[in-house]
Coordinates of C-alpha atoms in Angstrom, one line a residue:
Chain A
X47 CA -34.0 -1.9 -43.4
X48 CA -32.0 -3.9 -41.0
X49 CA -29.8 -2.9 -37.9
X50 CA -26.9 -5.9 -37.4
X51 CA -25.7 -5.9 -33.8
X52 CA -22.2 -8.1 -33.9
X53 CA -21.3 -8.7 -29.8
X54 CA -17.1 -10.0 -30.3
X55 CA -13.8 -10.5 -29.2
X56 CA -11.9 -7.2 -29.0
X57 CA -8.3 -8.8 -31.4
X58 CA -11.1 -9.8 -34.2
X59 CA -12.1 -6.0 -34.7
X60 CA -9.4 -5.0 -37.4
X61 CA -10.9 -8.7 -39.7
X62 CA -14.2 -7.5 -39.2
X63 CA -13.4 -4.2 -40.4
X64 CA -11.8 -5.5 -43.5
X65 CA -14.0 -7.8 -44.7
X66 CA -16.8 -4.8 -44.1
X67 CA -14.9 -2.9 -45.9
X68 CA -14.3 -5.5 -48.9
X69 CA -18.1 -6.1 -49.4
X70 CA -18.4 -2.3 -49.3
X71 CA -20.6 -1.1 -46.8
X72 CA -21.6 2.2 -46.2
X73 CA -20.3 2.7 -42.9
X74 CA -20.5 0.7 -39.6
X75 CA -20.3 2.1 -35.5
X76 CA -18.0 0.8 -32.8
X77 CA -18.1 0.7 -28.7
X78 CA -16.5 -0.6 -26.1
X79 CA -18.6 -3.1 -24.4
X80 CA -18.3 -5.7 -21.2
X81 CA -20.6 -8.7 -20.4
X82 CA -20.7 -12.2 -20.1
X83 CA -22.4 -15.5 -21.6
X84 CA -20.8 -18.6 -21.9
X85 CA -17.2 -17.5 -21.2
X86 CA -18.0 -16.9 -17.9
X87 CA -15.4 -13.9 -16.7
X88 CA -11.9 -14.2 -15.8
X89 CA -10.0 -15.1 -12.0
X90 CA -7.4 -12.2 -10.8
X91 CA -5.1 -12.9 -8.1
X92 CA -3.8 -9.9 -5.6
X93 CA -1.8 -10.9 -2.6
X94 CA -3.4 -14.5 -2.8
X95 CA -6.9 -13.2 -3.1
X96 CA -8.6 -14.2 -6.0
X97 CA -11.1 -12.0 -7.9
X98 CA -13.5 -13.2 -10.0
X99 CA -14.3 -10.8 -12.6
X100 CA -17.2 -11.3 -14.1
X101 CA -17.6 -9.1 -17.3
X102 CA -15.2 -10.0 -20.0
X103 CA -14.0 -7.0 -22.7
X104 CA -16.1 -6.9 -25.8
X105 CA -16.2 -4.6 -29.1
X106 CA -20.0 -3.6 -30.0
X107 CA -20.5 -3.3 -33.9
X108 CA -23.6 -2.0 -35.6
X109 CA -23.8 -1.8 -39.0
X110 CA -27.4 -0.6 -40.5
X111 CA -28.2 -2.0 -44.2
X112 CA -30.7 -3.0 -46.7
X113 CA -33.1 -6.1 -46.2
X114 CA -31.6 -7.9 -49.2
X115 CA -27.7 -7.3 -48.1
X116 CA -28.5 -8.5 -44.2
X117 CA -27.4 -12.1 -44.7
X118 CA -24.6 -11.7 -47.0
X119 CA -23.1 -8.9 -43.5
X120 CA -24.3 -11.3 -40.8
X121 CA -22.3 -14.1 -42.9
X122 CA -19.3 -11.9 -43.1
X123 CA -18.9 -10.4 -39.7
X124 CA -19.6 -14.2 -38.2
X125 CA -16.9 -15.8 -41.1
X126 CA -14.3 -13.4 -39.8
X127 CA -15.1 -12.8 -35.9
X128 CA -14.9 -16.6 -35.8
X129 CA -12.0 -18.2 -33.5
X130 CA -14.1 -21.7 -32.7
X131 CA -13.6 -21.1 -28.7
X132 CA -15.9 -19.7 -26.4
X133 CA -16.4 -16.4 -25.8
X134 CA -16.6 -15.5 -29.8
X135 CA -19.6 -13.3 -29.2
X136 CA -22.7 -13.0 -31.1
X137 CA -24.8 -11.3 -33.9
X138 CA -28.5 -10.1 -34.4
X139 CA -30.7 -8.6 -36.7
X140 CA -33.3 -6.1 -35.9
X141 CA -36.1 -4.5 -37.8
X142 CA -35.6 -1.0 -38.3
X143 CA -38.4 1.8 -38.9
X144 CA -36.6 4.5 -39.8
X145 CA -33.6 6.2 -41.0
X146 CA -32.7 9.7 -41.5
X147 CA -29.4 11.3 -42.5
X148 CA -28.7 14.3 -40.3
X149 CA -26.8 16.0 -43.1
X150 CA -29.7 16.5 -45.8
X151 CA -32.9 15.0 -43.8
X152 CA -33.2 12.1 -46.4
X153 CA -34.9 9.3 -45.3
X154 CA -35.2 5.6 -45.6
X155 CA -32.4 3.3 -48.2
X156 CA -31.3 6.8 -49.4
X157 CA -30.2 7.7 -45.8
X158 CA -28.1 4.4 -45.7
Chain B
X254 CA 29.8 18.0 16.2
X255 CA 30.6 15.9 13.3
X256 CA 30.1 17.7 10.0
X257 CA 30.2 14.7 7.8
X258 CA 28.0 12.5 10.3
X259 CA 25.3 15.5 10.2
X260 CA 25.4 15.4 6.8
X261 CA 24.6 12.2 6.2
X262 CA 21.4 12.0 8.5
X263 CA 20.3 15.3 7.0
X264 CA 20.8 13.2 3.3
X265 CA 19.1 10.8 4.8
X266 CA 16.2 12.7 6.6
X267 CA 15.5 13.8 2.9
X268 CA 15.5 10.1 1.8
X269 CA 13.2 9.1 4.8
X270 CA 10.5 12.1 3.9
X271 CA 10.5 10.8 0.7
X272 CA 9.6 7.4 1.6
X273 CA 5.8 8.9 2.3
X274 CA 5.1 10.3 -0.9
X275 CA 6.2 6.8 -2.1
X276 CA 3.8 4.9 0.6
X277 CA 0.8 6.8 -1.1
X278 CA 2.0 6.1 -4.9
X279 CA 2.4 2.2 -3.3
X280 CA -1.1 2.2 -1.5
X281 CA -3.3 4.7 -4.0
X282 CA -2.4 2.0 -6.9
X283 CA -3.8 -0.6 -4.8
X284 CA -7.0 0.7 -4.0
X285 CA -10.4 1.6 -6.2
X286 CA -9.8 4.7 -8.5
X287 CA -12.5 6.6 -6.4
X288 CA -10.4 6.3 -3.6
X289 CA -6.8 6.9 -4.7
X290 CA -6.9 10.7 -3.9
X291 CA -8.4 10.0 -0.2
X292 CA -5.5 7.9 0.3
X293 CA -3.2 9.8 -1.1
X294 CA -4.1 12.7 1.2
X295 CA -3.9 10.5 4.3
X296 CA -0.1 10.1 3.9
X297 CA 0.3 14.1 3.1
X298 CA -1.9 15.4 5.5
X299 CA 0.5 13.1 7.3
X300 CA 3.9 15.1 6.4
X301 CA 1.6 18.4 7.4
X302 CA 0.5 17.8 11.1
X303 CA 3.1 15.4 11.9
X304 CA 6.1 18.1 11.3
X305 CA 3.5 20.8 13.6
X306 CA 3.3 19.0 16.3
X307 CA 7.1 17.2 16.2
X308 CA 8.5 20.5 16.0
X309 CA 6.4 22.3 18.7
X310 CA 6.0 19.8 21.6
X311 CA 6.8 16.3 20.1
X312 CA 10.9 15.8 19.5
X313 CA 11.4 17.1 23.3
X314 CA 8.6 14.6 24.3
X315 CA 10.5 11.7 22.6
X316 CA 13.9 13.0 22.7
X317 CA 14.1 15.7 25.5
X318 CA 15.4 14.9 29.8
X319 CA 13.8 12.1 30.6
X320 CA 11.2 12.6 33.5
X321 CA 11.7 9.6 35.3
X322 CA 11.4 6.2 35.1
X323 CA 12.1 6.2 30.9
X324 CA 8.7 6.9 30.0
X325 CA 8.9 10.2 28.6
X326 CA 10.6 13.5 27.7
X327 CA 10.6 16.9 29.3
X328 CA 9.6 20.1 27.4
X329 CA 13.5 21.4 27.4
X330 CA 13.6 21.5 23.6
X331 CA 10.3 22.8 22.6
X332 CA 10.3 24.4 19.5
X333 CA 13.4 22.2 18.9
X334 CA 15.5 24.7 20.9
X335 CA 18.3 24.7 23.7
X336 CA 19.2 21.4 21.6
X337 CA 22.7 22.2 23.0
X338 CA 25.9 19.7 21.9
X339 CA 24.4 16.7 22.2
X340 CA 20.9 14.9 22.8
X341 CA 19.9 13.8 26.1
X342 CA 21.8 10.1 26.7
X343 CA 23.3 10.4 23.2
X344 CA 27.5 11.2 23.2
X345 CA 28.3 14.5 21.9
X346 CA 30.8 14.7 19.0
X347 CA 28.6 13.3 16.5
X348 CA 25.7 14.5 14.3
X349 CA 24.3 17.8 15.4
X350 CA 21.3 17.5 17.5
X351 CA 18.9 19.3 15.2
X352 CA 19.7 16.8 12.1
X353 CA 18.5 14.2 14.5
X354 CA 15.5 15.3 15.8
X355 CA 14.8 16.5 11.7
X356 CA 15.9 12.7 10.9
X357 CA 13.5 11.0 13.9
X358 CA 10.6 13.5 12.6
X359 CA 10.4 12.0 9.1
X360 CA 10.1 8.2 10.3
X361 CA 7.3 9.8 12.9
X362 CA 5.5 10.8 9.8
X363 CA 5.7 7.8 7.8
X364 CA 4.4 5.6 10.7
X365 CA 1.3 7.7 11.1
X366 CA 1.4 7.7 7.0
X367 CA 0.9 3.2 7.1
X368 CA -2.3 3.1 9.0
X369 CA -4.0 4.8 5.9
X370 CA -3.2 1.4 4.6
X371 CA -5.4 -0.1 6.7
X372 CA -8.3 2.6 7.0
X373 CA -8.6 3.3 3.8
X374 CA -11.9 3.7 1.8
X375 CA -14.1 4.3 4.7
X376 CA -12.6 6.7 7.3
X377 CA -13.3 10.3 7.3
X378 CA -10.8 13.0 6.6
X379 CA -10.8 15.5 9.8
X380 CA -11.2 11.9 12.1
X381 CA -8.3 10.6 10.7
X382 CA -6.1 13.7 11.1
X383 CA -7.6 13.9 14.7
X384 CA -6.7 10.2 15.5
X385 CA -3.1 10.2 13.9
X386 CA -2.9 13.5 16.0
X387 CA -3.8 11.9 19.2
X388 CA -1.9 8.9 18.4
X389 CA 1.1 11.0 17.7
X390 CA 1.2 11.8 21.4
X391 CA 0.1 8.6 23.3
X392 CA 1.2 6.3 21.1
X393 CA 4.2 7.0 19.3
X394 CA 5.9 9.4 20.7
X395 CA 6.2 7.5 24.0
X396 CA 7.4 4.3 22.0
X397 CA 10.3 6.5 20.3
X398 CA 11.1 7.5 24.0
X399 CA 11.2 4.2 25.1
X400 CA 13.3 2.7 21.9
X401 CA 15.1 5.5 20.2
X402 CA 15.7 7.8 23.5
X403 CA 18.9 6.0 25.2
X404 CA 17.6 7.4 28.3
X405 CA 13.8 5.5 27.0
X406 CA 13.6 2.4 29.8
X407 CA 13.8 -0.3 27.1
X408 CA 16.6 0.8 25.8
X409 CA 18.5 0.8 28.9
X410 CA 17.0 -2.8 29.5
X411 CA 19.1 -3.7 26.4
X412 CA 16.4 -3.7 23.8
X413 CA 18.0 -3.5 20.4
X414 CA 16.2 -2.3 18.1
X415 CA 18.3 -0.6 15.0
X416 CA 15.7 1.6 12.9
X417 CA 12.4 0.8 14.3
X418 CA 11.0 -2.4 14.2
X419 CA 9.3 -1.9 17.3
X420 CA 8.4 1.9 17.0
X421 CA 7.6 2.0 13.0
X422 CA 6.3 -1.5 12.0
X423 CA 4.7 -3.6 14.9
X424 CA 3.4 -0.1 15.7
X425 CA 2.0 0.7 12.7
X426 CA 0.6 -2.8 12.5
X427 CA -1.2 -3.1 15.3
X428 CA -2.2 0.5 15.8
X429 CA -4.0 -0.2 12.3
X430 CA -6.0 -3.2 13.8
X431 CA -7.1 -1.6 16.3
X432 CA -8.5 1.1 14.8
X433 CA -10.3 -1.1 12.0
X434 CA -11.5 -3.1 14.4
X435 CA -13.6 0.2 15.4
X436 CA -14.1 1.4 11.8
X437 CA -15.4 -1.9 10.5
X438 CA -15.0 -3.6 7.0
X439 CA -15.5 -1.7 3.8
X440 CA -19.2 -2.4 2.2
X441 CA -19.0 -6.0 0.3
X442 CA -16.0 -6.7 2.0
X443 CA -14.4 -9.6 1.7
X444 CA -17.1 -10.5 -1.1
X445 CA -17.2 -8.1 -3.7
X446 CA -13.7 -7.8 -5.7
X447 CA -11.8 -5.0 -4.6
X448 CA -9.2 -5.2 -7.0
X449 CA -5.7 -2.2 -7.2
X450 CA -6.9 0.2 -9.8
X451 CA -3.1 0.6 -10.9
X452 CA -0.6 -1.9 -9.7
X453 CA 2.2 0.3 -12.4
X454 CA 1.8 3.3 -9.5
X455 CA 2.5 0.8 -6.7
X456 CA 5.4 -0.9 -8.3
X457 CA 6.6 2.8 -8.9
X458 CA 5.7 3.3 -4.7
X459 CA 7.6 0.3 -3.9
X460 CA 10.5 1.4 -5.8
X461 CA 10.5 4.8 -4.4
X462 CA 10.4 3.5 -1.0
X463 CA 13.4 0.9 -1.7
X464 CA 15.0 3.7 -2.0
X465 CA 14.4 6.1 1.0
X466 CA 14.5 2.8 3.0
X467 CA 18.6 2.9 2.7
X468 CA 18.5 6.5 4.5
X469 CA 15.9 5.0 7.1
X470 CA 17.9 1.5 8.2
X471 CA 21.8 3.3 7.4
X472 CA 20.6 6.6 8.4
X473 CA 19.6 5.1 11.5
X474 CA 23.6 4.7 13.0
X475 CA 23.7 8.8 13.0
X476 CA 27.5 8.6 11.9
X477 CA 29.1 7.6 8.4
X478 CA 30.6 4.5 9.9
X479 CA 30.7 1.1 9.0
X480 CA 27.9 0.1 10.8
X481 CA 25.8 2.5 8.4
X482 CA 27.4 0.8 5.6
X483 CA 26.4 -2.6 6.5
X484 CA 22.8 -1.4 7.6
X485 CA 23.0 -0.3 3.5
X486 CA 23.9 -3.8 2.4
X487 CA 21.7 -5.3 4.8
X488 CA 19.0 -3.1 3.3
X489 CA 19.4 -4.5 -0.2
X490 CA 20.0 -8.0 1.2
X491 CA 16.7 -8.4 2.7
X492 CA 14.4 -6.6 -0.1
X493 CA 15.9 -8.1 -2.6
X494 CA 15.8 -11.9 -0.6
X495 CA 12.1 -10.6 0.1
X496 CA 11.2 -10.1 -2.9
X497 CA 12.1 -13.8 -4.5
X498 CA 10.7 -15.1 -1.5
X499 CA 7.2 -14.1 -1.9
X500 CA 7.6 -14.4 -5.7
X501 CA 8.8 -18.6 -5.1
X502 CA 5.9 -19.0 -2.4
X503 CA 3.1 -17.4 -4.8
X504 CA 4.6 -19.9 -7.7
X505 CA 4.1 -22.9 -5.3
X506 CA 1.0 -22.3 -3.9
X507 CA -0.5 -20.3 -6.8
X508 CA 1.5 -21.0 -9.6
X509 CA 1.5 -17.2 -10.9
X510 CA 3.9 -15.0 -9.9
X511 CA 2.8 -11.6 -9.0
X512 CA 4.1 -7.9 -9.9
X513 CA 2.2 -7.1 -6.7
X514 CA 3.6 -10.0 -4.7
X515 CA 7.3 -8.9 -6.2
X516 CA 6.6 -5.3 -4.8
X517 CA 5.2 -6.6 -1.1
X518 CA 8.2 -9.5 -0.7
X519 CA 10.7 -6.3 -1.2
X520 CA 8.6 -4.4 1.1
X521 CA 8.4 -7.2 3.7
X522 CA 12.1 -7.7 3.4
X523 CA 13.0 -4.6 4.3
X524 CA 10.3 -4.4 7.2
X525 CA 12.1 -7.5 8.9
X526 CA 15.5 -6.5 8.4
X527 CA 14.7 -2.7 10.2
X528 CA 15.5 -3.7 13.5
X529 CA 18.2 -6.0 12.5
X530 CA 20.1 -3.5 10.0
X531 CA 23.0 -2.4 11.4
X532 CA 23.7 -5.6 13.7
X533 CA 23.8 -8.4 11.2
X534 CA 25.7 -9.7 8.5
X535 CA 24.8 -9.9 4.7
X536 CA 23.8 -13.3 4.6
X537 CA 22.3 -12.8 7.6
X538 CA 20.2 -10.4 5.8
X539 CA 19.7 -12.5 2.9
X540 CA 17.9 -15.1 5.7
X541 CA 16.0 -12.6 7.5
X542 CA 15.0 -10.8 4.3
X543 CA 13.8 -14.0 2.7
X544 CA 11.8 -15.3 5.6
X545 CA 9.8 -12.3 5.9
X546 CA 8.9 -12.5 1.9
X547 CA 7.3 -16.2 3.2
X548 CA 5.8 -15.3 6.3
X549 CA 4.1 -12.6 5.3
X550 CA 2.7 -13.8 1.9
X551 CA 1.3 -16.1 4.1
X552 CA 0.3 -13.7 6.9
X553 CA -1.3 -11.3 4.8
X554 CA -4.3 -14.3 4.3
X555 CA -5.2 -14.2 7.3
X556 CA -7.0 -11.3 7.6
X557 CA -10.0 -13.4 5.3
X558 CA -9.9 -16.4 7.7
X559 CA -10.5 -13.8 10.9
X560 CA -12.9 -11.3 8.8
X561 CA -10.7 -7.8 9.5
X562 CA -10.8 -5.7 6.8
X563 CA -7.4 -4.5 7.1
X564 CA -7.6 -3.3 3.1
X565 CA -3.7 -2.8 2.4
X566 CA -2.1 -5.3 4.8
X567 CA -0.5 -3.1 7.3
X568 CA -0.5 -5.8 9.9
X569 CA 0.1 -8.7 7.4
X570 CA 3.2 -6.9 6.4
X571 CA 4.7 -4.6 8.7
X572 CA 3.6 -5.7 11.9
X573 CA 4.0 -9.5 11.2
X574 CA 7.1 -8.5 9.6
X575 CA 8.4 -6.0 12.3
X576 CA 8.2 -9.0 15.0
X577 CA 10.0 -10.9 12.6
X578 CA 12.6 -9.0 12.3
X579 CA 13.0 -8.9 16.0
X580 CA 13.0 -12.1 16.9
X581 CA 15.5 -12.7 14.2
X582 CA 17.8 -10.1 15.3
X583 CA 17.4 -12.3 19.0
X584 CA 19.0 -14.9 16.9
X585 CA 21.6 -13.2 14.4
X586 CA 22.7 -10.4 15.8
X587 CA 26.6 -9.9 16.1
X588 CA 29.1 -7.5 17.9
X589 CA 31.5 -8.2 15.1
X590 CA 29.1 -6.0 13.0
X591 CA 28.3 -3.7 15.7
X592 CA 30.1 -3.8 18.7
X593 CA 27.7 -1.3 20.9
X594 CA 24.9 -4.1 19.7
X595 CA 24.9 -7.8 21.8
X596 CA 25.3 -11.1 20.8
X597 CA 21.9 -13.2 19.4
X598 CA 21.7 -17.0 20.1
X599 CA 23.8 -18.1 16.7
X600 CA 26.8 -15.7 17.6
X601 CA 27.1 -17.5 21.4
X602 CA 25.2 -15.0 23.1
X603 CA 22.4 -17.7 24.7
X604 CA 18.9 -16.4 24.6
X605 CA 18.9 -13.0 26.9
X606 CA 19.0 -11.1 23.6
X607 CA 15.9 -13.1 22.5
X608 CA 14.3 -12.3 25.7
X609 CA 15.0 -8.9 25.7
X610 CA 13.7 -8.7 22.2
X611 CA 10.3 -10.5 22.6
X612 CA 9.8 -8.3 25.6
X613 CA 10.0 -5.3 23.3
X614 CA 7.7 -6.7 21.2
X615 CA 5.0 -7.4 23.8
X616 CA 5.1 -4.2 25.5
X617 CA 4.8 -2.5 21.9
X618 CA 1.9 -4.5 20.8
X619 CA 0.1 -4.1 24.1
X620 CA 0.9 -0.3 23.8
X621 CA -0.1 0.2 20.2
X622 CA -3.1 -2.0 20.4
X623 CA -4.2 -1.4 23.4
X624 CA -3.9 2.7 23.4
X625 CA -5.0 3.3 19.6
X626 CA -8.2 1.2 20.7
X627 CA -9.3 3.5 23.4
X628 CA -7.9 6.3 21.1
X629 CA -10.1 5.2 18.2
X630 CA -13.2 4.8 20.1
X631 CA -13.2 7.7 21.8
X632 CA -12.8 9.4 18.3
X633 CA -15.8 7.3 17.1
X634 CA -17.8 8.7 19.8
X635 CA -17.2 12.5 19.5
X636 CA -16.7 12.8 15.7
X637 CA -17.6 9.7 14.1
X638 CA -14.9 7.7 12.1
X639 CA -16.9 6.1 9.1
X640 CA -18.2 7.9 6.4
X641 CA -22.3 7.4 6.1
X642 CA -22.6 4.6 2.8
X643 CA -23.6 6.6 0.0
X644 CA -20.4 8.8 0.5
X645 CA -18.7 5.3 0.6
X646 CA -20.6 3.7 -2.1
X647 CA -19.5 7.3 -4.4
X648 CA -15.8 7.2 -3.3
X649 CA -13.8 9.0 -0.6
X650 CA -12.0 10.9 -3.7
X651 CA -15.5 13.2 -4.3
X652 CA -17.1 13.0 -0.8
X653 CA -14.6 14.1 1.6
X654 CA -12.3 16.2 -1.0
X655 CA -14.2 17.5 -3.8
X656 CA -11.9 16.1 -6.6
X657 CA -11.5 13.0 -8.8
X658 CA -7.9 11.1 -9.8
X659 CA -9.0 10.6 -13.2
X660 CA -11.8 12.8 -15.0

């Protein structure tokens, strides 16, 4: 089993979502997240000061799956976060032990 | 006494008190959300121990007999009583003396109120209300005496000064660097961003205060005259002239135009044209007013070139602002306006009213600098004016009041 960690920009949420939804996964998490990487942060001005601020507003997805399907999500998410300028985020895919649904205690690819 | 004069400074007195609740909307957007509650409470505790000690000892200190010499009232009307027909040096006939001293209590309260602006997100509640306490006394009151009193020894030099350019806003300005030159700079200041955690509750603040400020500068002729009709327009004149001045410098120099900077041009506007109100025409006010929205845009940077962590601007705008104002009104005032005011240097009266002016503006900086220092210091010493840096680092908001703005 694989956990896919997608890092993007907060407007590409509701495409992600859809194209999820499309190729039928079983059910994905959301957070609010702040960093930077490339895209740097932002400049505010207040009375002629400017602010640099540093972390930029981010949407956190995970989405937990089957070995075989990994590619085919990673693909999709990536296709349809995709703007071409910086600051489009990324995606990773971790090894995962173990899964267990809290509802009937099954375990492994019958938990997903 | 005049019943429709009284009640138009008792309308006004209203407007005035609620300019305060409005200063802390104005500042508690533009500070960190830890700290909007701490100074918030500044400008209440403000209305609370302001009104005490006016109404006990302080109106007959500013507005009682004068001792001697201009500097300062007897204690005739303590408790604001044996007011009598008419206010020492004032004529009787108009408002009644109790609307007055009710009137001069609320701009009492909202100068104390401004140096939050400048001490906020450091200094510790009981020292503040100590220090504006003090301050009430040795500071204030004796400028009020001075100004406002027409037996006060600048006004019988020939000071003009319509609603308190001297009293309120140099006062408040430099009264404010003084003391944060004894509290020190917030921790990270100037280089960690300290950014307004809600500029909507300012703009709402800046609003609110727009509007009291036609019962501080019209209220201030005590009658329903003309004169407190063209203070009104002059009012509107110079905010609104403040506020596209600041808006047009900020597009030059930084090519985005601000809400903030919209908010602080109206608020400079009106800061300059206080003393002026009352004594100069609309387009006059439309000058002044627009001036101020420049000079202080650019005044309020130099508190990062100098290093004093004066955290809302209360010397970049209303002490900056206030001299402004009176050096303009040395140049535009006009007895067609007024005709108990003087002539300035564009209406043929030479420069004595310029003199007069920059005189008052000297002797209330030295007095406002020079007394809140000691003031501030000697506060520092006994009670201790800073909060320790973890209560800092937490917010003001949870360590000196138990509570949080947003949970």
């Amino acid at each position: 089993m694989k956990l896919i960690v997608a890092v993007i920009k907060p407007f590409k949420v509701d495409d992600v979502k859809a194209v999820l939804k499309e190729r039928g996964i079983d059910g994905m998490t959301l957070t609010e997240a702040q960093g930077f990487g490339r895209q740097r942060g932002h400049t505010e001005v207040y009375r002629g000061a400017e602010y640099e601020v540093d972390f930029v507003p981010k949407i956190r997805i995970e989405v937990l799956t089957d070995d075989d399907r990994a590619d085919e999500i990673v693909t999709a998410i990536v296709e349809s976060a995709q703007t071409g300028t910086i600051g489009d985020g990324k995606v990773w895919v971790q090894h995962v032990e173990s899964v267990i649904r809290v509802r009937t205690g099954e375990r492994g690819t019958d938990a997903l | 006494m005049n019943t429709v004069d009284t009640l138009w400074v008792i309308v006004s007195a209203a407007l005035v008190l609620f300019m305060t609740p409005g200063l802390a909307l104005f500042y508690g957007g533009m500070v960190r959300s830890k700290n909007v509650l701490a100074v918030m409470m500044n400008n209440f505790a403000a209305m609370g121990v302001v009104t005490v000690l006016w109404i006990v000892v302080g109106a007959t200190l500013a507005f009682g007999h004068d001792v001697g010499g201009g500097l300062i009232g007897d204690l005739s009307l303590s408790g604001l009583s044996h007011l009598g027909r008419s206010l020492p040096g004032f004529s009787a006939g108009g408002a009644s003396p109790m609307a007055v001293l009710t009137f001069q209590l609320m701009f009492a309260i909202i100068t104390a109120a401004l140096i939050s602006g400048g001490t906020t997100d450091r200094i510790k509640f009981p020292s503040f209300v100590v220090l504006i306490s003090l301050w009430l006394f040795c500071v204030y009151i004796p400028l009020a005496h001075w100004v406002f009193s027409p037996e006060g020894w600048l006004a019988t030099h020939g000071v003009l000064d319509f609603a308190g350019g001297t009293v309120v806003e140099i006062n408040s300005g430099f009264s404010t660097l003084a003391i944060v030159l004894v509290l020190g700079r917030r921790r990270g200041w100037p280089g960690e961003a300290m950014v307004p955690h809600s500029v909507p509750l300012s703009l709402l603040g800046v609003g609110i205060l727009w509007f009291g400020w036609f019962g501080f500068n019209a209220g201030s002729s005590l009658a329903m005259n003309s004169v407190a009709v063209s203070a009104f327009i002059a009012t509107q004149a110079a905010a609104a002239a403040g506020l596209v001045g600041w808006l047009v410098f900020e597009r030059i120099t930084e090519s985005y135009p601000t809400t903030l900077g919209a908010a602080s041009g109206a608020v400079a506007g009106m800061v300059a044209i206080t003393p002026c109100a009352g004594f100069v025409s609309p387009v006059a006010a439309l000058i002044i007013g627009g001036l101020a929205g420049v000079v202080c845009a650019l005044a309020v940077r130099l508190k990062f070139k100098l290093k004093y962590d004066d955290s809302l601007d209360v010397l970049g705008v209303h002490g900056v602002g206030g001299v402004l104002g009176m050096v303009m009104l040395g140049l535009f005032a006009s007895r067609s306006i007024n005709p108990a005011g003087r002539d300035g240097l564009m209406n043929g009266g030479g420069l004595h009213l310029i003199g007069s002016e920059l005189m008052a503006v000297g002797v209330t900086i030295a007095m406002a600098f020079g007394v809140t220092f000691v003031l501030a210091k000697l506060v520092d010493m006994t009670m201790g004016l800073r909060v320790g840096p973890e209560e800092e680092f937490n917010g003001l908001d949870l360590s000196q009041h138990a509570e949080s703005a947003y949970s």
